[in-house]
Amino acid sequence: MNTCVVGLQWGDEGKGKIADILSESADYVVRYSGGANAGHSVVRSSDEEAFALHLLPSGILRENVQCVITNGVVLDAEILLGEIDGLAKRDIKVGENLKISGRAHLVMDYHKKQDQLSEEALGKAKIGTTIRGIGPCYGDKIARSTAIRVADLLHLDLLKEKLERIVNIKNTYFNALYNDTDPLDAAVLFEKCQQWAERLGPMILDSTELLHRALDENKSMLFEGAQGTLLDLDHGTFPFVTSSNSSAVGLAAATGIPSSAVERFLGIAKAYTSRVGAGPFPTEQDNETGNLIREKGHEYGTTTGRPRRCGWFDAVSVGYSIKIGGINEIALLHVDTLSGMKELKICTAYKYKGETLTFFPAEADVLENVECVYETLPGFDEDLSGMTSFEQLPTNAQYYVKALEKILETPIKIIGVGPGRHQTLFR
Ligand code: GDP
Ligand code: IMO
Ligand code: MG
């Protein structure tokens, strides 16, 4: 069976944890969108440091799993190689088990610089990006003439010329727009490319062909989404989104595999909501409740270390994510984090200018000004972290899960009661 794991909120739902668990029975684990803006934590056991993966598919921690990075990804080769070296120190080998699409785009130093300059210039209007050069790299992909793809590393002579032309354009642009007087040197960037080519060259191929061969052989594939549906460029809280189709709709374009080949679209959600960066967040609790969730759930960014904004579960936005993503199962994580709350709230509708909205509105400005309609449920106090079955959960925790399932009209098949592999309950 082929499965796509996709975030239903604003990212950091626990996709890495679930992808790691499901990769045990997968032949292929495929990372198809975003770049090093992602941070997927995997905790194999409590006596070992967590793994923070930015570009490598979570299946990389298992032997006999073929990992693939497809065309939809914007690849920061420096970060990828750093990750590979980090794993080597922990005796996890990356070699034949990683393949990278030649169609993926390369994140260059000028993309990161552009991300930073643009965010600084925006001031209060900034998006709050991860400064990983994601938007500028996807921007060059759309622009075409200033893009560099992974396959260009296989043609260094041509790449050298291309880089000189592009770096010249970037330096002129940075100077004109931001008064930048510290131009990038094409020769330095080319040297980096030579090193990347040497190490990554053997991994580069046509991932579309590879995955179609796997499909023909009935191999089981796990597609590991990055970010979340509400950060999707087309369907999220624009402009406070990332620059790719990070919802399930992005899968086909980012892999060349039709979504009809995927039987299970597994949506990942936290039992509450978190968000990093700017943008509307109707159920945000910028108060004691939000602080409690942040501290208890260790809600600090895996990629940037920024404190995450926290709030109640929003069934309007998650219901929307389920609809547009064709989600047929849910994994609800961090149920343990809600322990100790006297009561639990679920947002079931928004009020806007006297009107009740049950469908997620398209405009950030409307979302910024909605009032949430909450259903209030009783809380629970027990420590869930050692519980091993759904039936063992306190009645009120079970009640909360069942209430969400009813509101979302989608089965909640997996429940998280801690960060570790084994702190996962299957129903
Ligand atoms: P991703 O980007 O979707 O992979 O999520 P992140 O890894 O960025 O953030 C999720 C965080 O929650 C990580 O620190 C996980 O180890 C942790 N986590 C995942 N599931 C659970 C859970 O059920 N309970 C608790 N307490 N932590 C969890
Ligand atoms: P994972 O895969 C949470 C957010 C950034 C910012 C917006 C745009 O770990 O869930 P970008 O750098 O992409 O241009 O930033 O998107 N963002 C994420 N938030 N988890 C992520 O990935 C994110 N990737 C990007 O914080 O608000
Ligand atoms: Mg993350």
Coordinates of C-alpha atoms and ligand atoms in Angstrom, one line a residue:
M1 CA 0.0 0.0 0.0
N2 CA 1.2 3.5 -0.7
T3 CA 0.8 6.2 1.9
C4 CA 1.2 10.0 1.9
V5 CA 1.8 11.6 5.3
V6 CA 0.8 15.2 5.2
G7 CA 0.5 18.0 7.8
L8 CA -3.0 19.3 8.4
Q9 CA -2.0 22.5 10.3
W10 CA 0.8 24.9 10.0
G11 CA 3.6 22.4 10.1
D12 CA 5.5 20.6 12.9
E13 CA 2.5 18.2 13.5
G14 CA 4.8 15.2 14.0
K15 CA 5.2 14.0 10.4
G16 CA 8.7 12.9 11.1
K17 CA 7.7 10.7 13.9
I18 CA 4.9 9.0 11.9
A19 CA 7.0 8.7 8.8
D20 CA 9.7 7.0 10.8
I21 CA 7.2 4.5 12.3
L22 CA 5.6 3.7 9.0
S23 CA 8.9 3.5 7.2
E24 CA 9.4 0.1 9.0
S25 CA 7.2 -1.5 6.4
A26 CA 8.0 0.7 3.4
D27 CA 10.3 -0.1 0.5
Y28 CA 10.6 3.6 -0.6
V29 CA 10.4 6.8 1.5
V30 CA 10.0 9.8 -0.6
R31 CA 10.5 13.5 0.3
Y32 CA 8.7 15.6 -2.3
S33 CA 8.4 19.2 -1.3
G34 CA 9.9 22.1 0.5
G35 CA 13.5 22.2 1.5
A36 CA 15.6 22.7 4.6
N37 CA 12.8 24.9 6.1
A38 CA 11.4 21.5 7.3
G39 CA 12.6 20.0 10.5
H40 CA 11.4 16.5 11.2
S41 CA 12.3 15.1 14.6
V42 CA 12.6 11.4 15.1
V43 CA 13.0 9.9 18.6
R44 CA 13.9 6.2 18.3
S45 CA 14.2 5.7 22.0
S46 CA 14.5 7.8 25.2
D47 CA 18.1 7.0 25.8
E48 CA 19.3 8.4 22.5
E49 CA 19.4 11.9 21.2
A50 CA 16.6 12.9 18.8
F51 CA 17.4 13.1 15.1
A52 CA 16.5 16.4 13.4
L53 CA 16.1 15.8 9.7
H54 CA 15.7 18.7 7.3
L55 CA 16.1 17.2 3.9
L56 CA 16.7 13.5 4.3
P57 CA 13.5 11.4 4.3
S58 CA 12.8 9.9 7.7
G59 CA 13.3 6.4 6.3
I60 CA 17.0 7.0 6.2
L61 CA 17.2 5.7 9.7
R62 CA 16.2 2.2 8.6
E63 CA 18.2 -0.3 6.7
N64 CA 16.7 -1.6 3.5
V65 CA 14.7 1.5 2.8
Q66 CA 15.3 3.3 -0.5
C67 CA 15.1 7.0 0.2
V68 CA 14.3 9.5 -2.6
I69 CA 14.3 13.3 -2.9
T70 CA 12.1 14.2 -5.8
N71 CA 11.8 17.1 -8.3
G72 CA 9.5 19.1 -6.0
V73 CA 12.2 19.8 -3.4
V74 CA 14.5 22.8 -3.3
L75 CA 17.8 21.2 -2.2
D76 CA 20.4 23.0 0.0
A77 CA 23.3 20.7 -0.8
E78 CA 25.4 22.1 2.1
I79 CA 22.7 21.3 4.6
L80 CA 22.1 17.9 3.1
L81 CA 25.8 17.0 3.2
G82 CA 25.9 18.2 6.8
E83 CA 23.0 15.9 7.6
I84 CA 24.7 13.0 5.9
D85 CA 27.9 13.6 7.9
G86 CA 26.0 13.9 11.1
L87 CA 24.3 10.6 10.6
A88 CA 27.7 9.0 9.7
K89 CA 28.9 10.0 13.2
R90 CA 26.0 8.0 14.6
D91 CA 26.9 5.0 12.4
I92 CA 24.0 5.5 9.9
K93 CA 25.3 5.2 6.4
V94 CA 23.9 7.2 3.5
G95 CA 25.0 6.1 0.1
E96 CA 23.1 3.9 -2.3
N97 CA 20.1 4.2 -0.1
L98 CA 19.6 7.9 -1.2
K99 CA 18.6 9.0 -4.7
I100 CA 18.1 12.6 -5.7
S101 CA 16.1 13.9 -8.7
G102 CA 18.1 15.9 -11.2
R103 CA 14.9 18.0 -11.6
A104 CA 15.1 19.2 -8.0
H105 CA 16.3 22.8 -7.7
L106 CA 19.5 23.9 -5.9
V107 CA 19.3 26.5 -3.1
M108 CA 22.3 28.8 -3.5
D109 CA 23.9 31.3 -1.1
Y110 CA 22.2 34.1 -3.0
H111 CA 18.8 32.6 -2.2
K112 CA 19.4 32.7 1.5
K113 CA 20.8 36.2 1.2
Q114 CA 17.7 37.3 -0.7
D115 CA 15.4 35.7 1.8
Q116 CA 17.2 37.6 4.6
L117 CA 17.4 40.9 2.8
S118 CA 13.7 40.7 1.8
E119 CA 12.5 39.8 5.3
E120 CA 14.6 42.7 6.8
A121 CA 13.2 45.1 4.3
L122 CA 9.6 44.1 5.0
G123 CA 10.0 44.9 8.7
K124 CA 6.6 44.5 10.4
A125 CA 5.1 43.0 7.2
K126 CA 7.6 40.2 7.1
I127 CA 6.4 36.6 6.6
G128 CA 8.7 35.2 9.3
T129 CA 10.4 32.7 7.0
T130 CA 13.1 30.3 8.1
I131 CA 15.7 32.3 6.0
R132 CA 16.6 29.0 4.2
G133 CA 16.2 30.6 0.8
I134 CA 13.0 28.7 0.0
G135 CA 10.9 31.4 -1.6
P136 CA 13.8 32.9 -3.7
C137 CA 14.7 29.4 -4.9
Y138 CA 11.2 28.5 -5.9
G139 CA 10.9 32.0 -7.4
D140 CA 13.9 31.3 -9.7
K141 CA 12.3 27.9 -10.6
I142 CA 9.2 29.8 -11.8
A143 CA 11.3 32.4 -13.5
R144 CA 13.3 29.7 -15.3
S145 CA 16.2 31.7 -16.7
T146 CA 17.9 32.1 -13.3
A147 CA 17.3 28.6 -12.0
I148 CA 19.9 25.9 -11.2
R149 CA 18.8 22.3 -11.0
V150 CA 20.5 19.4 -9.3
A151 CA 21.3 17.9 -12.8
D152 CA 23.4 20.9 -13.6
L153 CA 26.0 19.5 -11.2
L154 CA 26.6 16.8 -13.8
H155 CA 27.6 19.5 -16.4
L156 CA 30.1 21.6 -14.6
D157 CA 31.4 23.6 -17.6
L158 CA 27.9 24.7 -18.5
L159 CA 27.2 25.4 -14.8
K160 CA 30.2 27.7 -14.5
E161 CA 29.0 29.9 -17.2
K162 CA 25.4 29.9 -15.9
L163 CA 26.5 30.8 -12.4
E164 CA 28.6 33.8 -13.6
R165 CA 25.6 35.1 -15.4
I166 CA 23.2 34.5 -12.6
V167 CA 25.4 35.8 -9.8
N168 CA 25.9 39.0 -11.8
I169 CA 22.2 39.5 -12.0
K170 CA 21.7 38.8 -8.2
N171 CA 24.5 41.2 -7.2
T172 CA 23.0 43.9 -9.3
Y173 CA 19.6 43.2 -7.9
F174 CA 20.7 43.2 -4.3
N175 CA 22.6 46.4 -4.7
A176 CA 19.8 48.2 -6.5
L177 CA 17.0 47.1 -4.2
Y178 CA 18.7 46.8 -0.8
N179 CA 21.9 49.0 -1.3
D180 CA 23.9 45.8 -0.7
T181 CA 27.6 46.4 -1.1
D182 CA 28.9 42.9 -0.4
P183 CA 28.6 41.1 -3.8
L184 CA 28.8 37.3 -4.0
D185 CA 31.7 35.7 -5.9
A186 CA 30.6 33.3 -8.6
A187 CA 34.0 31.5 -8.4
V188 CA 33.4 30.7 -4.7
L189 CA 29.9 29.4 -5.5
F190 CA 31.3 27.3 -8.3
E191 CA 33.9 25.8 -6.1
K192 CA 31.1 24.7 -3.7
C193 CA 29.2 23.2 -6.7
Q194 CA 32.3 21.2 -7.6
Q195 CA 32.4 19.7 -4.1
W196 CA 28.7 19.0 -4.2
A197 CA 29.0 17.3 -7.6
E198 CA 31.7 15.1 -6.3
R199 CA 29.7 13.8 -3.4
L200 CA 26.1 14.0 -4.7
G201 CA 26.8 13.1 -8.3
P202 CA 26.4 9.3 -7.9
M203 CA 23.0 9.9 -6.2
I204 CA 21.5 12.0 -9.0
L205 CA 18.9 10.3 -11.3
D206 CA 15.4 10.7 -12.8
S207 CA 13.3 10.0 -9.7
T208 CA 10.1 9.9 -11.8
E209 CA 11.5 6.9 -13.6
L210 CA 12.7 5.3 -10.4
L211 CA 9.3 5.6 -8.7
H212 CA 7.4 4.4 -11.7
R213 CA 9.5 1.3 -11.8
A214 CA 8.8 0.8 -8.1
L215 CA 5.1 1.2 -8.8
D216 CA 5.2 -1.4 -11.5
E217 CA 7.0 -3.8 -9.1
N218 CA 4.3 -3.2 -6.5
K219 CA 6.8 -1.8 -4.0
S220 CA 5.3 0.0 -1.0
M221 CA 5.9 3.7 -1.0
L222 CA 5.7 6.3 1.8
F223 CA 5.5 9.9 0.7
E224 CA 6.7 12.2 3.5
G225 CA 5.1 15.6 3.2
A226 CA 6.8 18.7 4.6
Q227 CA 5.2 21.8 6.2
G228 CA 1.4 21.6 6.4
T229 CA -1.7 22.2 4.4
L230 CA -2.3 25.7 5.9
L231 CA 1.2 26.7 4.7
D232 CA 0.3 25.6 1.1
L233 CA 1.1 28.3 -1.5
D234 CA -2.3 28.1 -3.1
H235 CA -4.5 26.8 -0.3
G236 CA -3.0 28.1 2.9
T237 CA -3.1 31.4 4.7
F238 CA -1.5 33.4 1.9
P239 CA 0.8 35.4 1.9
F240 CA 1.9 33.8 5.3
V241 CA 2.7 30.5 3.6
T242 CA 5.6 28.7 2.2
S243 CA 6.4 28.8 -1.5
S244 CA 5.3 25.2 -2.5
N245 CA 2.2 23.1 -2.6
S246 CA 2.8 21.6 0.8
S247 CA -0.7 20.1 1.1
A248 CA -1.6 16.7 -0.4
V249 CA -2.4 18.4 -3.7
G250 CA 1.3 18.9 -4.3
L251 CA 2.1 15.3 -4.4
A252 CA 1.5 14.5 -8.1
A253 CA 3.4 17.6 -9.5
A254 CA 6.2 17.1 -7.1
T255 CA 6.8 13.4 -7.9
G256 CA 5.3 12.6 -11.3
I257 CA 3.3 9.9 -9.5
P258 CA -0.5 10.4 -9.9
S259 CA -2.3 10.7 -6.6
S260 CA -4.6 7.8 -7.7
A261 CA -1.6 5.6 -7.0
V262 CA -1.8 6.5 -3.3
E263 CA -4.4 4.6 -1.3
R264 CA -3.9 6.2 2.1
F265 CA -3.7 10.0 2.7
L266 CA -2.8 10.1 6.3
G267 CA -3.2 13.6 7.8
I268 CA -1.1 14.5 10.8
A269 CA -2.5 16.9 13.4
K270 CA -1.6 17.9 16.9
A271 CA -4.3 17.7 19.6
Y272 CA -3.9 21.5 19.7
T273 CA -2.5 23.9 17.2
S274 CA 1.0 25.5 16.8
R275 CA 2.5 27.9 14.3
V276 CA 5.9 29.5 13.8
G277 CA 6.3 32.7 11.8
A278 CA 3.8 35.4 11.1
G279 CA 0.2 35.1 10.0
P280 CA -3.4 34.6 11.2
F281 CA -4.0 32.0 13.9
P282 CA -7.6 32.2 15.1
T283 CA -7.4 29.8 18.1
E284 CA -4.0 31.2 19.3
Q285 CA -3.7 31.5 23.1
D286 CA -1.2 34.3 23.7
N287 CA -1.7 33.7 27.4
E288 CA -1.1 31.2 30.3
T289 CA -2.8 28.4 28.3
G290 CA -0.5 28.9 25.3
N291 CA 2.5 29.1 27.5
L292 CA 1.5 25.8 29.3
I293 CA 1.2 24.0 26.0
R294 CA 4.5 25.4 24.7
E295 CA 6.4 24.3 27.8
K296 CA 4.7 20.9 28.2
G297 CA 4.9 20.1 24.4
H298 CA 8.5 21.6 24.0
E299 CA 7.1 23.8 21.3
Y300 CA 10.3 25.3 19.9
G301 CA 11.2 25.1 16.2
T302 CA 13.3 22.1 15.0
T303 CA 14.8 24.3 12.3
T304 CA 15.1 27.8 13.8
G305 CA 14.6 27.2 17.5
R306 CA 11.9 29.9 17.6
P307 CA 9.2 29.5 20.2
R308 CA 6.1 28.2 18.5
R309 CA 2.8 30.1 18.9
C310 CA 0.3 27.7 20.6
G311 CA -3.5 27.5 20.8
W312 CA -6.6 25.3 20.8
F313 CA -7.5 22.7 18.2
D314 CA -9.1 24.4 15.2
A315 CA -11.6 22.0 13.6
V316 CA -12.5 24.6 10.9
S317 CA -9.0 24.7 9.5
V318 CA -8.3 21.0 9.9
G319 CA -11.6 20.1 8.4
Y320 CA -10.7 22.2 5.4
S321 CA -7.3 20.5 5.2
I322 CA -9.0 17.1 5.2
K323 CA -11.3 18.2 2.4
I324 CA -8.7 19.6 0.0
G325 CA -6.2 16.8 0.7
G326 CA -8.6 13.9 0.3
I327 CA -7.5 12.8 3.7
N328 CA -8.9 9.4 4.7
E329 CA -7.2 8.8 8.1
I330 CA -5.8 11.0 10.9
A331 CA -2.9 10.6 13.3
L332 CA -3.5 12.8 16.3
L333 CA -0.3 13.6 18.2
H334 CA 0.6 15.2 21.5
V335 CA -2.5 14.1 23.2
D336 CA -0.3 13.7 26.3
T337 CA 0.6 17.4 26.2
L338 CA -3.0 18.3 27.0
S339 CA -2.9 16.5 30.4
G340 CA -3.3 18.9 33.3
M341 CA -5.8 21.2 31.5
K342 CA -9.0 21.7 33.4
E343 CA -11.0 22.0 30.2
L344 CA -10.2 21.5 26.5
K345 CA -11.6 23.7 23.7
I346 CA -12.3 22.8 20.1
C347 CA -13.1 25.6 17.6
T348 CA -16.0 24.5 15.5
A349 CA -16.9 27.7 13.6
Y350 CA -15.8 31.3 13.2
K351 CA -17.9 34.4 13.6
Y352 CA -17.1 37.2 11.2
K353 CA -19.1 40.5 11.0
G354 CA -22.2 38.8 12.5
E355 CA -22.0 35.8 10.1
T356 CA -21.1 32.2 11.1
L357 CA -18.4 30.7 8.9
T358 CA -17.9 27.0 8.8
F359 CA -15.6 26.9 5.8
F360 CA -12.1 28.1 6.1
P361 CA -11.9 31.7 4.6
A362 CA -9.4 32.4 1.8
E363 CA -8.3 35.8 3.0
A364 CA -5.7 36.3 5.8
D365 CA -7.3 39.5 6.7
V366 CA -10.7 37.9 7.4
L367 CA -9.0 35.1 9.4
E368 CA -7.1 37.7 11.4
N369 CA -10.5 39.2 12.5
V370 CA -12.7 36.2 13.1
E371 CA -14.0 35.2 16.5
C372 CA -13.9 31.5 17.4
V373 CA -16.9 29.5 18.4
Y374 CA -15.7 26.8 20.9
E375 CA -17.1 23.5 22.1
T376 CA -15.7 22.9 25.6
L377 CA -14.8 19.5 26.9
P378 CA -13.6 18.2 30.3
G379 CA -9.9 17.9 30.7
F380 CA -7.8 15.1 32.2
D381 CA -4.8 14.9 34.6
E382 CA -3.2 11.6 34.1
D383 CA 0.2 11.1 32.6
L384 CA -0.4 9.4 29.3
S385 CA 3.2 8.9 28.3
G386 CA 3.4 5.2 29.4
M387 CA 0.0 4.1 28.1
T388 CA 0.0 1.5 25.5
S389 CA -3.6 1.3 24.2
F390 CA -6.5 3.6 23.4
E391 CA -8.7 1.8 26.0
Q392 CA -6.1 2.6 28.7
L393 CA -6.5 6.4 28.2
P394 CA -8.6 8.3 30.7
T395 CA -12.2 8.6 29.8
N396 CA -12.0 12.3 29.1
A397 CA -9.0 11.8 26.8
Q398 CA -10.9 9.2 24.9
Y399 CA -13.9 11.5 24.8
Y400 CA -11.8 14.3 23.3
V401 CA -10.5 12.0 20.6
K402 CA -13.9 10.7 19.8
A403 CA -15.4 14.2 19.7
L404 CA -12.7 15.3 17.2
E405 CA -13.3 12.3 15.1
K406 CA -17.0 13.1 15.0
I407 CA -16.5 16.8 14.1
L408 CA -13.9 16.0 11.5
E409 CA -15.9 13.0 10.0
T410 CA -12.6 11.1 9.6
P411 CA -11.2 8.2 11.6
I412 CA -8.4 9.0 14.0
K413 CA -6.3 5.8 13.7
I414 CA -3.1 6.8 15.4
I415 CA -2.6 8.6 18.7
G416 CA 0.6 10.1 20.0
V417 CA 1.3 10.1 23.8
G418 CA 4.9 11.1 23.6
P419 CA 7.8 11.8 21.2
G420 CA 9.2 8.2 21.2
R421 CA 8.5 5.5 18.6
H422 CA 6.7 3.4 21.1
Q423 CA 4.6 6.2 22.5
T424 CA 2.1 5.6 19.7
L425 CA -1.3 4.0 19.9
F426 CA -3.0 2.4 17.0
R427 CA -6.7 1.9 16.8
Ligands
GDP1 P1 7.3 17.6 11.9 O1 7.9 18.8 11.3 O2 5.8 17.5 11.5 O3 8.0 16.3 11.6 O4 7.2 17.8 13.5 P2 8.5 18.3 14.4 O5 9.4 17.2 14.5 O6 9.0 19.6 13.9 O7 7.8 18.7 15.7 C1 7.0 17.7 16.4 C2 7.6 17.6 17.8 O8 6.7 16.9 18.6 C3 8.9 16.8 17.8 O9 9.7 17.4 18.9 C4 8.5 15.4 18.2 O10 9.5 14.6 18.8 C5 7.4 15.7 19.1 N1 6.3 14.7 19.2 C6 5.7 14.0 18.1 N2 4.7 13.3 18.6 C7 4.5 13.6 19.9 C8 3.5 13.2 20.9 O11 2.6 12.4 20.6 N3 3.7 13.7 22.1 C9 4.8 14.5 22.4 N4 4.8 14.9 23.7 N5 5.7 14.9 21.5 C10 5.5 14.4 20.3
IMO2 P1 8.0 21.1 8.9 O1 8.2 20.2 7.7 C1 6.6 24.9 10.5 C2 6.9 28.4 7.9 C3 7.8 29.5 8.4 C4 7.1 30.7 7.9 C5 6.5 30.2 6.5 C6 7.4 30.5 5.3 O2 9.0 20.9 9.9 O3 6.6 21.0 9.4 P2 9.7 29.6 4.4 O4 11.1 29.5 5.0 O5 9.2 28.2 4.0 O6 9.6 30.5 3.3 O7 8.8 30.2 5.6 O8 6.4 28.8 6.7 N1 7.4 27.0 7.8 C7 7.2 26.0 8.7 N2 6.6 26.0 9.9 N3 7.1 23.7 10.0 C8 7.7 23.7 8.8 O9 8.2 22.6 8.3 C9 7.9 24.9 8.1 N4 8.4 25.3 7.0 C10 8.1 26.6 6.8 O10 8.0 29.5 9.8 O11 6.0 31.0 8.7
MG3 MG 9.0 20.5 11.9

